[in-house]
PDB file of C-alpha atoms in Angstrom:
ATOM      1  CA  MET B   1      67.906 118.404 108.734  1.00 66.00           C
ATOM      2  CA  ILE B   2      67.851 115.455 106.482  1.00 72.00           C
ATOM      3  CA  ILE B   3      71.159 114.280 107.613  1.00 80.00           C
ATOM      4  CA  THR B   4      70.159 114.539 111.206  1.00 79.00           C
ATOM      5  CA  GLY B   5      66.792 112.632 110.663  1.00 74.00           C
ATOM      6  CA  CYS B   6      68.629 109.902 108.756  1.00 78.00           C
ATOM      7  CA  LEU B   7      71.125 109.492 111.539  1.00 84.00           C
ATOM      8  CA  LEU B   8      68.491 109.601 114.242  1.00 77.00           C
ATOM      9  CA  SER B   9      66.446 107.049 112.506  1.00 80.00           C
ATOM     10  CA  LEU B  10      69.518 104.811 111.975  1.00 85.00           C
ATOM     11  CA  VAL B  11      70.320 105.257 115.757  1.00 84.00           C
ATOM     12  CA  VAL B  12      66.594 104.351 116.739  1.00 81.00           C
ATOM     13  CA  LEU B  13      66.818 101.242 114.203  1.00 79.00           C
ATOM     14  CA  ALA B  14      70.074  99.991 115.868  1.00 83.00           C
ATOM     15  CA  LEU B  15      68.689 100.551 119.374  1.00 77.00           C
ATOM     16  CA  SER B  16      65.498  98.720 118.524  1.00 77.00           C
ATOM     17  CA  LEU B  17      67.442  95.920 116.822  1.00 77.00           C
ATOM     18  CA  PHE B  18      69.809  95.717 119.856  1.00 78.00           C
ATOM     19  CA  LEU B  19      66.869  95.495 122.210  1.00 72.00           C
ATOM     20  CA  THR B  20      65.089  92.908 120.226  1.00 71.00           C
ATOM     21  CA  ILE B  21      68.117  90.765 120.201  1.00 76.00           C
ATOM     22  CA  THR B  22      68.711  91.151 123.717  1.00 75.00           C
ATOM     23  CA  VAL B  23      65.053  90.266 124.699  1.00 71.00           C
ATOM     24  CA  VAL B  24      65.049  87.204 122.513  1.00 71.00           C
ATOM     25  CA  LEU B  25      68.464  86.054 123.749  1.00 71.00           C
ATOM     26  CA  ILE B  26      67.485  86.405 127.469  1.00 70.00           C
ATOM     27  CA  PRO B  27      66.113  82.890 127.793  1.00 77.00           C
ATOM     28  CA  VAL B  28      69.083  81.393 125.996  1.00 72.00           C
ATOM     29  CA  VAL B  29      71.384  83.258 128.463  1.00 72.00           C
ATOM     30  CA  LEU B  30      69.349  82.021 131.468  1.00 75.00           C
ATOM     31  CA  LEU B  31      69.496  78.322 130.115  1.00 79.00           C
ATOM     32  CA  LEU B  32      73.233  78.625 129.668  1.00 78.00           C
ATOM     33  CA  CYS B  33      73.611  79.907 133.154  1.00 76.00           C
ATOM     34  CA  LEU B  34      71.519  77.074 134.560  1.00 87.00           C
ATOM     35  CA  ALA B  35      73.645  74.468 132.549  1.00 86.00           C
ATOM     36  CA  VAL B  36      76.808  76.046 134.025  1.00 84.00           C
ATOM     37  CA  PHE B  37      75.279  75.891 137.524  1.00 88.00           C
ATOM     38  CA  VAL B  38      74.218  72.333 137.213  1.00 90.00           C
ATOM     39  CA  SER B  39      77.610  71.192 135.968  1.00 85.00           C
ATOM     40  CA  LEU B  40      79.123  72.967 138.895  1.00 81.00           C
ATOM     41  CA  LEU B  41      76.916  71.417 141.461  1.00 86.00           C
ATOM     42  CA  ALA B  42      77.616  67.899 139.855  1.00 88.00           C
ATOM     43  CA  GLY B  43      81.348  68.560 139.976  1.00 84.00           C
ATOM     44  CA  LEU B  44      81.124  69.654 143.638  1.00 83.00           C
ATOM     45  CA  VAL B  45      79.131  66.635 144.467  1.00 87.00           C
ATOM     46  CA  PHE B  46      81.509  64.160 142.799  1.00 90.00           C
ATOM     47  CA  LEU B  47      84.597  65.677 144.078  1.00 87.00           C
ATOM     48  CA  GLY B  48      83.349  66.313 147.504  1.00 88.00           C
ATOM     49  CA  ARG B  49      82.235  62.572 147.798  1.00 89.00           C
ATOM     50  CA  GLU B  50      85.849  61.619 146.582  1.00 90.00           C
ATOM     51  CA  ILE B  51      87.586  63.993 149.045  1.00 89.00           C
ATOM     52  CA  GLY B  52      85.379  63.055 152.015  1.00 89.00           C
ATOM     53  CA  SER B  53      85.934  59.372 151.443  1.00 89.00           C
ATOM     54  CA  THR B  54      89.679  59.820 151.760  1.00 90.00           C
ATOM     55  CA  PHE B  55      89.492  60.469 155.509  1.00 88.00           C
ATOM     56  CA  ALA B  56      89.755  57.566 157.722  1.00 87.00           C
ATOM     57  CA  VAL B  57      87.692  59.217 160.488  1.00 88.00           C
ATOM     58  CA  LEU B  58      84.756  59.201 158.328  1.00 84.00           C
ATOM     59  CA  ASN B  59      84.940  55.376 157.413  1.00 87.00           C
ATOM     60  CA  GLY B  60      81.602  53.735 158.461  1.00 86.00           C
ATOM     61  CA  ARG B  61      79.779  57.116 158.581  1.00 86.00           C
ATOM     62  CA  GLN B  62      76.869  58.198 156.545  1.00 89.00           C
ATOM     63  CA  GLU B  63      77.303  59.296 152.884  1.00 89.00           C
ATOM     64  CA  TRP B  64      75.980  62.792 153.492  1.00 90.00           C
ATOM     65  CA  LEU B  65      78.577  63.408 156.207  1.00 91.00           C
ATOM     66  CA  LYS B  66      81.336  62.496 153.809  1.00 89.00           C
ATOM     67  CA  LEU B  67      79.859  64.617 151.050  1.00 90.00           C
ATOM     68  CA  LEU B  68      79.486  67.502 153.300  1.00 90.00           C
ATOM     69  CA  THR B  69      82.947  67.253 154.558  1.00 91.00           C
ATOM     70  CA  GLY B  70      84.385  67.049 150.994  1.00 90.00           C
ATOM     71  CA  VAL B  71      82.422  70.042 149.754  1.00 88.00           C
ATOM     72  CA  THR B  72      83.333  72.177 152.687  1.00 90.00           C
ATOM     73  CA  ILE B  73      86.970  71.449 152.149  1.00 90.00           C
ATOM     74  CA  LEU B  74      86.722  72.291 148.319  1.00 87.00           C
ATOM     75  CA  ILE B  75      84.894  75.584 149.048  1.00 86.00           C
ATOM     76  CA  ALA B  76      87.550  76.327 151.723  1.00 88.00           C
ATOM     77  CA  LEU B  77      90.295  75.802 149.342  1.00 86.00           C
ATOM     78  CA  CYS B  78      88.644  77.842 146.621  1.00 83.00           C
ATOM     79  CA  SER B  79      88.908  80.751 148.961  1.00 86.00           C
ATOM     80  CA  ILE B  80      92.768  80.843 148.830  1.00 87.00           C
ATOM     81  CA  PRO B  81      93.744  83.085 145.892  1.00 84.00           C
ATOM     82  CA  LEU B  82      96.159  81.018 143.895  1.00 81.00           C
ATOM     83  CA  VAL B  83      94.916  77.573 144.918  1.00 76.00           C
ATOM     84  CA  GLY B  84      91.355  78.464 144.236  1.00 74.00           C
ATOM     85  CA  GLU B  85      92.163  79.368 140.621  1.00 72.00           C
ATOM     86  CA  VAL B  86      93.612  75.975 140.037  1.00 74.00           C
ATOM     87  CA  ILE B  87      91.094  74.065 141.666  1.00 69.00           C
ATOM     88  CA  SER B  88      88.142  75.641 139.982  1.00 61.00           C
TER      89      SER B  88
END
């Protein structure tokens, strides 16, 4: 009974420590995910603008149209299995 009580208290201590670490680190994980999302968005905007401006048809058009065209092409290329891994 003593060994079972000691093991059970160790399990409860480990579980409470794990939950405390998890609850404390949830905001850190959310901040990291937000940073990754912002960098992904900035990369898509930069590459989309560069790809969209390479088309001669879009010369003299508005900037958002070039950006939308470039980002659409990037997202379409990311859907291709082997090409998407290289691009992203």
